[in-house]
Tab-separated table of C-alpha atoms in Angstrom:
chain	number	residue	atom	x	y	z
K	1	MET	CA	-0.339	55.761	-38.265
K	2	PRO	CA	-1.586	59.086	-36.831
K	3	ASN	CA	-0.378	60.093	-33.332
K	4	PRO	CA	-2.879	58.475	-30.690
K	5	GLN	CA	-2.909	61.866	-28.759
K	6	GLU	CA	-3.948	63.652	-31.820
K	7	LYS	CA	-7.266	65.432	-31.700
K	8	PRO	CA	-10.107	63.921	-33.763
K	9	TRP	CA	-10.621	67.240	-35.349
K	10	ALA	CA	-7.161	68.114	-36.004
K	11	GLY	CA	-7.523	68.212	-39.793
K	12	ARG	CA	-9.447	71.526	-39.806
K	13	LEU	CA	-7.331	73.392	-37.287
K	14	GLN	CA	-3.717	73.581	-37.948
K	15	ALA	CA	-2.368	75.310	-34.851
K	16	PRO	CA	-2.171	73.170	-31.702
K	17	THR	CA	-4.464	73.622	-28.984
K	18	ASP	CA	-3.221	76.027	-26.136
K	19	ALA	CA	-2.143	74.068	-23.163
K	20	PHE	CA	-4.367	75.841	-20.773
K	21	VAL	CA	-7.428	75.726	-23.103
K	22	GLU	CA	-6.745	71.963	-23.690
K	23	SER	CA	-7.044	71.468	-19.722
K	24	PHE	CA	-9.867	73.929	-19.663
K	25	THR	CA	-12.125	72.260	-22.193
K	26	ALA	CA	-11.136	68.486	-21.199
K	27	SER	CA	-13.764	66.657	-19.022
K	28	ILE	CA	-11.745	63.371	-18.688
K	29	GLY	CA	-11.303	64.439	-14.999
K	30	PHE	CA	-15.130	63.548	-14.221
K	31	ASP	CA	-16.542	61.743	-17.150
K	32	ARG	CA	-14.326	58.886	-17.039
K	33	ARG	CA	-16.739	57.196	-14.546
K	34	LEU	CA	-18.700	56.675	-17.829
K	35	TYR	CA	-16.208	54.255	-19.242
K	36	ARG	CA	-18.184	51.017	-18.709
K	37	HIS	CA	-21.380	52.521	-20.467
K	38	ASP	CA	-19.321	54.030	-23.242
K	39	ILE	CA	-17.919	50.422	-23.931
K	40	GLN	CA	-21.408	49.059	-23.535
K	41	GLY	CA	-22.802	51.581	-26.045
K	42	SER	CA	-19.706	51.057	-28.462
K	43	ILE	CA	-20.196	47.144	-28.497
K	44	ALA	CA	-23.892	47.542	-29.196
K	45	HIS	CA	-23.052	50.019	-32.197
K	46	ALA	CA	-20.376	47.539	-33.689
K	47	ARG	CA	-22.897	44.766	-33.447
K	48	MET	CA	-25.619	46.870	-35.214
K	49	LEU	CA	-22.994	48.191	-37.858
K	50	ALA	CA	-21.970	44.560	-38.569
K	51	ARG	CA	-25.701	43.521	-38.886
K	52	GLN	CA	-26.246	46.099	-41.369
K	53	GLY	CA	-23.174	45.290	-43.439
K	54	ILE	CA	-21.422	48.495	-42.663
K	55	LEU	CA	-18.634	46.645	-40.675
K	56	SER	CA	-17.256	43.025	-41.585
K	57	GLU	CA	-17.765	40.342	-38.818
K	58	SER	CA	-14.037	40.095	-38.353
K	59	GLU	CA	-13.864	44.084	-37.677
K	60	ARG	CA	-17.077	43.742	-35.355
K	61	ASP	CA	-15.224	40.717	-33.479
K	62	ALA	CA	-11.847	42.705	-33.165
K	63	ILE	CA	-13.552	45.757	-31.724
K	64	ILE	CA	-15.584	44.010	-29.198
K	65	GLN	CA	-12.497	41.983	-27.940
K	66	GLY	CA	-10.483	45.200	-28.047
K	67	LEU	CA	-13.041	47.149	-26.006
K	68	GLU	CA	-13.330	44.228	-23.357
K	69	CYS	CA	-9.630	44.323	-23.133
K	70	ILE	CA	-9.655	47.944	-22.426
K	71	GLN	CA	-12.349	47.496	-19.762
K	72	VAL	CA	-10.198	45.060	-18.100
K	73	GLN	CA	-7.255	47.495	-18.343
K	74	ILE	CA	-9.313	50.436	-16.758
K	75	GLU	CA	-10.750	48.252	-13.922
K	76	SER	CA	-7.204	46.942	-12.916
K	77	GLY	CA	-5.735	50.324	-12.872
K	78	ASP	CA	-3.507	50.021	-15.871
K	79	PHE	CA	-5.315	52.379	-18.243
K	80	GLN	CA	-3.613	55.700	-19.017
K	81	TRP	CA	-5.897	58.477	-19.272
K	82	SER	CA	-4.921	61.438	-21.402
K	83	VAL	CA	-6.171	65.063	-20.866
K	84	ALA	CA	-5.061	65.742	-24.461
K	85	LEU	CA	-7.666	63.304	-25.691
K	86	GLU	CA	-10.430	65.392	-23.751
K	87	ASP	CA	-12.968	63.042	-22.840
K	88	VAL	CA	-13.688	59.199	-22.041
K	89	HIS	CA	-14.981	58.599	-25.402
K	90	MET	CA	-11.701	59.755	-27.273
K	91	ASN	CA	-9.555	58.048	-24.717
K	92	ILE	CA	-11.171	54.590	-25.343
K	93	GLU	CA	-11.296	55.102	-29.069
K	94	SER	CA	-7.696	56.010	-29.227
K	95	ALA	CA	-6.803	53.127	-27.051
K	96	LEU	CA	-8.786	50.793	-29.288
K	97	THR	CA	-7.300	52.038	-32.438
K	98	ALA	CA	-3.731	51.436	-30.910
K	99	GLU	CA	-4.792	47.899	-29.833
K	100	ILE	CA	-6.562	46.704	-33.110
K	101	GLY	CA	-5.585	49.167	-35.757
K	102	GLU	CA	-7.578	50.056	-38.794
K	103	ALA	CA	-10.780	48.315	-37.495
K	104	GLY	CA	-10.729	50.721	-34.432
K	105	LYS	CA	-11.141	53.769	-36.634
K	106	ARG	CA	-14.237	52.315	-38.228
K	107	LEU	CA	-16.122	52.161	-34.716
K	108	HIS	CA	-17.143	55.784	-35.061
K	109	THR	CA	-18.932	55.274	-38.340
K	110	ALA	CA	-22.595	56.650	-38.197
K	111	ARG	CA	-22.167	58.405	-34.815
K	112	SER	CA	-20.922	61.401	-33.238
K	113	ARG	CA	-19.701	62.221	-29.780
K	114	ASN	CA	-23.002	64.203	-29.416
K	115	ASP	CA	-25.168	61.271	-29.638
K	116	GLN	CA	-22.614	58.803	-28.121
K	117	VAL	CA	-22.273	61.103	-24.721
K	118	ALA	CA	-26.031	61.503	-24.553
K	119	THR	CA	-26.379	57.684	-24.634
K	120	ASP	CA	-23.609	57.034	-22.197
K	121	VAL	CA	-25.154	59.480	-19.610
K	122	ARG	CA	-28.745	57.833	-19.971
K	123	LEU	CA	-27.136	54.276	-19.544
K	124	TRP	CA	-25.317	55.480	-16.442
K	125	LEU	CA	-28.298	57.303	-15.112
K	126	ARG	CA	-30.676	54.539	-15.693
K	127	GLU	CA	-28.512	52.119	-13.651
K	128	GLU	CA	-28.098	54.742	-10.843
K	129	ILE	CA	-31.931	55.202	-10.700
K	130	ASP	CA	-32.471	51.561	-10.035
K	131	ALA	CA	-29.571	51.583	-7.314
K	132	ILE	CA	-31.271	54.767	-5.779
K	133	ARG	CA	-34.721	53.098	-5.729
K	134	GLN	CA	-33.271	50.090	-4.117
K	135	ALA	CA	-31.542	52.336	-1.439
K	136	ILE	CA	-34.827	54.038	-0.833
K	137	ALA	CA	-36.603	50.821	-0.334
K	138	ARG	CA	-33.941	49.849	2.054
K	139	LEU	CA	-34.569	52.775	4.230
K	140	GLN	CA	-38.455	52.086	4.165
K	141	GLY	CA	-37.788	48.662	5.224
K	142	VAL	CA	-35.951	50.064	8.370
K	143	LEU	CA	-38.742	52.454	8.989
K	144	LEU	CA	-41.362	49.794	8.786
K	145	ASP	CA	-39.274	47.795	11.325
K	146	LEU	CA	-38.995	50.708	13.618
K	147	ALA	CA	-42.642	51.458	13.308
K	148	GLU	CA	-43.594	47.998	14.158
K	149	ARG	CA	-41.658	48.117	17.226
K	150	GLU	CA	-43.104	51.593	18.276
K	151	ALA	CA	-46.862	50.866	17.082
K	152	GLU	CA	-47.975	51.379	20.649
K	153	THR	CA	-45.721	54.285	21.614
K	154	ILE	CA	-47.560	57.670	21.976
K	155	LEU	CA	-45.892	60.946	21.322
K	156	PRO	CA	-47.411	64.567	20.660
K	157	GLY	CA	-48.228	65.155	17.102
K	158	PHE	CA	-47.263	68.741	16.225
K	159	THR	CA	-48.450	71.549	14.067
K	160	HIS	CA	-46.465	74.877	14.013
K	161	LEU	CA	-44.125	72.898	16.451
K	162	GLN	CA	-46.733	73.228	18.975
K	163	ALA	CA	-48.329	70.156	20.561
K	164	ALA	CA	-51.431	69.324	18.684
K	165	GLN	CA	-52.972	65.890	19.379
K	166	PRO	CA	-51.399	62.636	20.448
K	167	VAL	CA	-50.515	60.082	17.916
K	168	THR	CA	-48.272	56.888	17.753
K	169	PHE	CA	-44.740	56.930	16.966
K	170	GLY	CA	-45.384	54.222	14.393
K	171	HIS	CA	-47.882	56.363	12.763
K	172	HIS	CA	-45.328	59.007	12.595
K	173	LEU	CA	-42.741	56.864	11.041
K	174	LEU	CA	-45.355	55.766	8.356
K	175	ALA	CA	-45.663	59.422	7.308
K	176	TRP	CA	-41.893	59.346	6.319
K	177	PHE	CA	-42.537	56.067	4.551
K	178	GLU	CA	-45.215	57.641	2.354
K	179	MET	CA	-42.923	60.602	1.275
K	180	LEU	CA	-40.325	58.063	0.356
K	181	GLU	CA	-42.800	55.935	-1.660
K	182	ARG	CA	-43.689	59.002	-3.783
K	183	ASP	CA	-39.883	59.663	-4.258
K	184	ARG	CA	-39.741	55.994	-5.427
K	185	ALA	CA	-42.621	56.363	-7.607
K	186	ARG	CA	-41.304	59.876	-9.119
K	187	LEU	CA	-38.025	58.053	-10.015
K	188	ALA	CA	-39.625	55.248	-11.635
K	189	ASP	CA	-41.548	57.640	-13.847
K	190	CYS	CA	-38.460	59.553	-14.623
K	191	ARG	CA	-36.618	56.444	-15.612
K	192	ARG	CA	-39.278	56.008	-18.413
K	193	ARG	CA	-37.890	59.322	-20.133
K	194	VAL	CA	-34.329	58.462	-19.359
K	195	ASN	CA	-34.645	55.053	-21.171
K	196	ILE	CA	-34.971	56.682	-24.737
K	197	LEU	CA	-31.861	55.906	-27.116
K	198	PRO	CA	-30.159	58.990	-28.814
K	199	LEU	CA	-27.583	57.033	-30.741
K	200	GLY	CA	-28.298	57.315	-34.484
K	201	ALA	CA	-28.903	60.973	-34.287
K	202	ALA	CA	-25.216	61.394	-35.082
K	203	ALA	CA	-24.074	65.060	-34.610
K	204	LEU	CA	-27.473	66.530	-35.085
K	205	ALA	CA	-29.179	65.418	-38.362
K	206	GLY	CA	-28.840	61.645	-38.352
K	207	THR	CA	-26.619	59.703	-40.798
K	208	THR	CA	-26.646	58.513	-44.382
K	209	TYR	CA	-25.567	54.973	-43.379
K	210	PRO	CA	-28.499	52.424	-43.332
K	211	ILE	CA	-28.323	51.957	-39.593
K	212	ASP	CA	-30.792	50.015	-37.355
K	213	ARG	CA	-31.752	52.306	-34.353
K	214	HIS	CA	-34.272	49.808	-33.212
K	215	TYR	CA	-31.831	47.129	-32.967
K	216	THR	CA	-29.395	49.216	-31.119
K	217	ALA	CA	-32.218	50.229	-28.607
K	218	GLU	CA	-33.069	46.470	-28.293
K	219	LEU	CA	-29.271	45.687	-27.689
K	220	LEU	CA	-28.961	48.237	-25.033
K	221	GLY	CA	-32.381	47.703	-23.371
K	222	PHE	CA	-33.757	51.073	-24.245
K	223	ASP	CA	-37.600	51.354	-24.741
K	224	ALA	CA	-37.297	53.127	-28.086
K	225	PRO	CA	-34.902	55.493	-30.081
K	226	ALA	CA	-35.470	59.021	-29.987
K	227	GLU	CA	-37.905	60.343	-32.565
K	228	ASN	CA	-36.114	63.655	-33.326
K	229	SER	CA	-32.360	63.918	-33.983
K	230	LEU	CA	-32.102	67.499	-32.933
K	231	ASP	CA	-33.650	66.962	-29.777
K	232	ALA	CA	-31.753	63.532	-29.163
K	233	VAL	CA	-28.379	65.221	-28.981
K	234	SER	CA	-29.418	68.536	-27.191
K	235	ASP	CA	-32.001	67.127	-24.701
K	236	ARG	CA	-31.077	67.171	-20.964
K	237	ASP	CA	-34.709	67.312	-19.788
K	238	PHE	CA	-34.070	63.794	-18.297
K	239	ALA	CA	-31.198	64.859	-16.233
K	240	ILE	CA	-33.036	67.861	-15.083
K	241	GLU	CA	-36.035	65.776	-14.257
K	242	PHE	CA	-33.891	63.345	-12.195
K	243	VAL	CA	-32.293	66.144	-10.173
K	244	ALA	CA	-35.750	67.699	-9.489
K	245	ALA	CA	-36.774	64.249	-8.141
K	246	ALA	CA	-33.585	64.074	-6.143
K	247	ALA	CA	-34.090	67.631	-4.841
K	248	ILE	CA	-37.478	66.497	-3.401
K	249	LEU	CA	-36.200	63.471	-2.132
K	250	MET	CA	-33.319	65.311	-0.295
K	251	MET	CA	-35.974	67.825	1.074
K	252	HIS	CA	-37.638	64.944	2.694
K	253	LEU	CA	-34.540	63.568	4.129
K	254	SER	CA	-33.802	67.125	5.584
K	255	ARG	CA	-37.228	67.112	7.077
K	256	PHE	CA	-36.641	63.600	8.763
K	257	ALA	CA	-32.989	64.969	9.765
K	258	GLU	CA	-34.603	68.324	11.434
K	259	GLU	CA	-36.851	66.150	13.615
K	260	LEU	CA	-34.159	63.747	14.595
K	261	ILE	CA	-31.950	66.816	15.617
K	262	LEU	CA	-34.859	68.251	17.559
K	263	TRP	CA	-35.822	64.990	19.178
K	264	SER	CA	-32.243	64.153	20.212
K	265	SER	CA	-31.758	67.357	22.023
K	266	ALA	CA	-31.942	67.618	25.963
K	267	GLN	CA	-35.271	69.791	25.468
K	268	PHE	CA	-36.950	66.982	23.744
K	269	GLY	CA	-35.277	63.768	24.680
K	270	PHE	CA	-37.510	61.627	22.521
K	271	ILE	CA	-34.535	59.604	20.999
K	272	ALA	CA	-30.873	58.949	21.361
K	273	LEU	CA	-28.678	58.505	18.112
K	274	ALA	CA	-26.092	55.933	18.234
K	275	ASP	CA	-22.683	57.281	19.248
K	276	SER	CA	-21.299	56.042	15.805
K	277	PHE	CA	-23.386	58.768	14.035
K	278	CYS	CA	-22.426	61.618	16.297
K	279	THR	CA	-19.228	63.604	17.249
K	280	GLY	CA	-18.216	65.471	20.237
K	281	SER	CA	-17.082	69.152	20.931
K	282	SER	CA	-13.520	70.291	20.818
K	283	ILE	CA	-14.084	72.294	23.840
K	284	MET	CA	-17.385	71.338	25.437
K	285	PRO	CA	-16.872	67.751	26.923
K	286	GLN	CA	-20.506	67.117	27.384
K	287	LYS	CA	-21.473	67.512	23.789
K	288	LYS	CA	-23.025	64.745	21.635
K	289	ASN	CA	-23.553	66.438	18.166
K	290	PRO	CA	-25.885	64.982	15.606
K	291	ASP	CA	-23.564	65.607	12.848
K	292	VAL	CA	-25.111	62.908	10.406
K	293	PRO	CA	-28.610	64.379	10.323
K	294	GLU	CA	-27.130	67.887	10.174
K	295	LEU	CA	-24.926	67.018	7.365
K	296	VAL	CA	-27.875	65.320	5.350
K	297	ARG	CA	-29.740	68.621	6.029
K	298	GLY	CA	-26.630	70.706	4.689
K	299	LYS	CA	-26.172	68.486	1.819
K	300	THR	CA	-29.823	69.165	0.691
K	301	GLY	CA	-28.654	72.678	-0.454
K	302	ARG	CA	-25.906	71.201	-2.764
K	303	VAL	CA	-28.676	69.231	-4.614
K	304	PHE	CA	-31.138	72.206	-4.744
K	305	GLY	CA	-28.122	74.253	-6.321
K	306	HIS	CA	-27.484	71.355	-8.885
K	307	LEU	CA	-31.124	71.665	-10.034
K	308	MET	CA	-30.786	75.329	-10.328
K	309	ALA	CA	-27.439	74.877	-12.163
K	310	LEU	CA	-28.930	72.562	-14.755
K	311	LEU	CA	-31.881	74.632	-15.515
K	312	THR	CA	-29.685	77.708	-15.903
K	313	LEU	CA	-27.302	75.641	-18.306
K	314	MET	CA	-30.167	74.921	-20.575
K	315	LYS	CA	-32.252	77.833	-20.330
K	316	ALA	CA	-30.911	79.814	-23.309
K	317	GLN	CA	-29.333	77.228	-25.578
K	318	PRO	CA	-30.436	77.071	-29.282
K	319	LEU	CA	-30.718	73.794	-31.016
K	320	ALA	CA	-28.770	71.544	-31.191
K	321	TYR	CA	-25.702	70.440	-29.184
K	322	ASN	CA	-23.731	72.929	-27.460
K	323	LYS	CA	-20.352	72.711	-25.607
K	324	ASP	CA	-22.271	74.086	-22.463
K	325	ASN	CA	-23.808	70.689	-22.251
K	326	GLN	CA	-20.368	69.258	-20.931
K	327	GLU	CA	-21.286	71.089	-17.576
K	328	ASP	CA	-24.336	68.795	-17.122
K	329	LYS	CA	-22.202	65.893	-15.662
K	330	GLU	CA	-20.655	67.208	-12.421
K	331	PRO	CA	-24.022	68.355	-10.988
K	332	LEU	CA	-25.353	65.127	-12.074
K	333	PHE	CA	-22.796	62.868	-10.868
K	334	ASP	CA	-22.638	64.832	-7.529
K	335	THR	CA	-26.258	64.657	-7.043
K	336	VAL	CA	-26.149	60.766	-7.435
K	337	ASP	CA	-23.331	60.474	-5.116
K	338	THR	CA	-24.875	62.872	-2.431
K	339	LEU	CA	-28.240	61.010	-2.812
K	340	LYS	CA	-26.877	57.408	-2.412
K	341	GLY	CA	-24.642	58.554	0.371
K	342	SER	CA	-27.352	60.236	2.279
K	343	LEU	CA	-29.756	57.315	1.796
K	344	LYS	CA	-27.063	54.774	3.118
K	345	VAL	CA	-26.222	56.721	6.220
K	346	PHE	CA	-29.878	57.554	6.925
K	347	ALA	CA	-30.897	53.711	6.791
K	348	ASP	CA	-27.944	52.761	8.989
K	349	MET	CA	-28.570	55.712	11.515
K	350	MET	CA	-32.618	54.897	11.841
K	351	GLY	CA	-31.663	51.157	12.392
K	352	ALA	CA	-29.636	52.164	15.525
K	353	ILE	CA	-31.634	54.939	17.253
K	354	GLU	CA	-32.930	54.421	20.881
K	355	VAL	CA	-36.470	55.560	21.673
K	356	ASP	CA	-37.422	56.921	25.152
K	357	ARG	CA	-41.077	55.902	25.349
K	358	GLU	CA	-41.642	57.619	28.662
K	359	ARG	CA	-40.369	60.961	27.424
K	360	MET	CA	-42.496	60.947	24.341
K	361	ARG	CA	-45.496	59.861	26.555
K	362	ALA	CA	-44.803	62.594	29.166
K	363	ALA	CA	-44.490	65.133	26.317
K	364	ALA	CA	-48.049	64.072	24.874
K	365	LYS	CA	-49.593	64.888	28.229
K	366	GLN	CA	-48.627	68.586	27.961
K	367	GLY	CA	-50.091	71.195	25.821
K	368	PHE	CA	-53.690	70.175	26.335
K	369	SER	CA	-53.292	67.573	23.306
K	370	THR	CA	-56.781	66.016	24.016
K	371	ALA	CA	-58.618	69.245	23.637
K	372	THR	CA	-60.081	68.410	20.203
K	373	ASP	CA	-61.164	65.037	21.676
K	374	LEU	CA	-63.271	66.981	24.256
K	375	ALA	CA	-64.759	69.137	21.481
K	376	ASP	CA	-65.729	66.020	19.552
K	377	TYR	CA	-67.178	64.569	22.760
K	378	LEU	CA	-69.372	67.587	22.992
K	379	VAL	CA	-70.497	67.394	19.429
K	380	ARG	CA	-71.438	63.794	19.825
K	381	LYS	CA	-73.734	65.014	22.865
K	382	GLY	CA	-75.426	67.240	20.293
K	383	LEU	CA	-73.448	70.616	20.168
K	384	PRO	CA	-72.650	72.310	17.136
K	385	PHE	CA	-68.813	71.901	16.724
K	386	ARG	CA	-68.156	75.898	16.747
K	387	GLU	CA	-69.913	76.050	20.131
K	388	ALA	CA	-68.041	73.055	21.433
K	389	HIS	CA	-64.886	74.559	20.184
K	390	HIS	CA	-65.501	77.756	22.027
K	391	ILE	CA	-66.426	75.842	25.446
K	392	VAL	CA	-63.270	73.858	25.283
K	393	GLY	CA	-61.122	76.916	24.669
K	394	ARG	CA	-62.474	78.313	28.015
K	395	ALA	CA	-61.667	75.057	29.707
K	396	VAL	CA	-58.169	75.271	28.326
K	397	ALA	CA	-57.912	78.902	29.691
K	398	TYR	CA	-59.050	77.587	32.986
K	399	GLY	CA	-56.549	74.706	32.839
K	400	LEU	CA	-53.757	77.156	32.113
K	401	GLN	CA	-54.817	79.374	35.083
K	402	VAL	CA	-54.764	76.502	37.484
K	403	GLY	CA	-51.718	74.513	35.996
K	404	ARG	CA	-53.462	71.406	35.181
K	405	ASP	CA	-54.320	69.425	32.017
K	406	LEU	CA	-57.886	68.798	30.777
K	407	ALA	CA	-57.578	65.141	32.037
K	408	GLU	CA	-56.418	66.494	35.531
K	409	LEU	CA	-59.454	68.452	36.002
K	410	SER	CA	-62.379	67.163	38.141
K	411	LEU	CA	-65.761	66.508	36.776
K	412	ASP	CA	-67.214	69.480	38.588
K	413	GLU	CA	-64.518	71.670	37.139
K	414	LEU	CA	-65.315	70.468	33.803
K	415	LYS	CA	-69.248	70.705	34.180
K	416	GLN	CA	-68.749	74.468	34.909
K	417	PHE	CA	-68.190	74.664	31.123
K	418	SER	CA	-71.071	72.453	30.062
K	419	PRO	CA	-73.643	70.533	31.837
K	420	LEU	CA	-73.367	67.949	28.848
K	421	ILE	CA	-70.152	66.529	30.277
K	422	GLU	CA	-70.561	63.450	32.305
K	423	SER	CA	-68.043	61.074	33.820
K	424	ASP	CA	-67.590	59.205	30.523
K	425	VAL	CA	-65.688	62.032	29.256
K	426	PHE	CA	-62.345	60.923	31.040
K	427	ALA	CA	-62.022	58.205	28.562
K	428	ALA	CA	-62.081	60.535	25.672
K	429	LEU	CA	-59.216	62.807	27.609
K	430	THR	CA	-56.791	59.864	28.030
K	431	LEU	CA	-54.070	59.481	25.571
K	432	GLU	CA	-54.850	55.956	24.701
K	433	GLY	CA	-58.542	56.990	24.199
K	434	SER	CA	-57.711	59.860	21.882
K	435	VAL	CA	-55.402	57.815	19.653
K	436	ALA	CA	-57.799	54.754	19.671
K	437	ALA	CA	-60.737	57.224	18.658
K	438	ARG	CA	-59.102	58.254	15.438
K	439	ASP	CA	-59.211	54.871	13.544
K	440	HIS	CA	-60.023	56.375	10.161
K	441	PHE	CA	-57.503	57.696	7.432
K	442	GLY	CA	-54.919	55.060	8.233
K	443	GLY	CA	-55.586	55.393	12.023
K	444	THR	CA	-53.134	56.181	14.821
K	445	ALA	CA	-54.323	53.233	17.102
K	446	PRO	CA	-51.767	50.466	17.338
K	447	ASN	CA	-53.828	47.989	15.436
K	448	GLN	CA	-54.431	50.332	12.464
K	449	VAL	CA	-50.562	51.177	12.644
K	450	ARG	CA	-49.792	47.486	12.275
K	451	ALA	CA	-52.319	46.997	9.337
K	452	ALA	CA	-50.793	49.898	7.542
K	453	ILE	CA	-47.193	48.440	8.102
K	454	ALA	CA	-48.529	45.003	6.751
K	455	ARG	CA	-49.716	46.991	3.504
K	456	ALA	CA	-46.525	48.876	3.199
K	457	GLN	CA	-44.420	45.547	3.519
K	458	ARG	CA	-46.421	44.052	0.769
K	459	LEU	CA	-45.874	47.144	-1.483
K	460	LEU	CA	-42.294	46.838	-0.928
K	461	ALA	CA	-42.281	43.228	-1.679
K	462	ASP	CA	-44.378	43.481	-4.864
K	463	ALA	CA	-42.480	46.469	-6.293
K	464	SER	CA	-39.756	46.136	-8.791
K	465	PRO	CA	-36.494	47.596	-8.160
């Protein structure tokens, strides 16, 4: 019987592999996480081979039993991984042969490690996408709960980080919900292209054995087998597309994080993060640092880097499979880990924040945030908007000069800018009046926010994971 540590290609190369090269080219240090999917794919392959008469039923049963035994060993920590066997596939195949003998050697009939690894990664990524979409939905649920509690809380809406118009905090939170909903949809769409079966392409040109790729696809839950064998083994578009979607999602989380960092500062004071999501300073005893949102913001760069790494990896590869593609796994694995960790900690953190409603309201009163409402008031009185805009600009300049907001000016002071201004103007200049007046496009008023929350809750309830 051959040495179980012997390379699968040892028949061609007579000299042993250099020890450093062996370590340098091995992927077992990171691809062992694919063990369950490798076993899943191998069991389906064995079933298909037996159905086609390429394996006997007894060989199929021995292979399946042996693979299930190996999975138990791996999950109990009793499996011995070998760098000499390079990767997860050869480690499992070698252990299978040692366990059941000749039948184990027949498992690799009609397949290559090229289509095998592509299948394993797709099986793994499909599962991870489902888990990530569930994690997104969990964060969305936390945001909806918070938005419901803060549907009437008024804060300044910003453009250019300058006070623009008053909105409700609930409406602001729903903007984050919408970003995440696009992320969830992007991943669902990406999953359709992940869910194509490469197995059967073999090394690059298919196989002479009478296999049934559609049956294998059915067993593994793939939508269909790949159409072109060259593309099947060398395609990593699905991984790049996933990391691109992940990069957009991390960008969204980074934007959320930036707002939380600003809002929790003494200068804003809109929110307080729970102590369990912050750290102190080694020198300044008063500090409470927003480490969790800062780290999420920082980890976004990692995922951006992984996207560039995968694009660069593939940019000059000729067809079909090349060893370069071994380098797809670490960026992909780390992207998934980073994404899942960031989503979990964000959901936990958002569920524990405290909102200072009075600070938000006081901030909304600053910066002449109801100026646009005064312009709209004048337009309703018959003025063209550009003329109304100019008049309100003069009123704001006056307010700055005397140190008072528009709502704090007297009627006589306001009338010096336009005789169209009457006492009913003050209803438009209040924060509540401003918020309630804008009841279109989702609406910032509390009743509109609650209606939007109800729609969003139905969306989450109806969506598949």
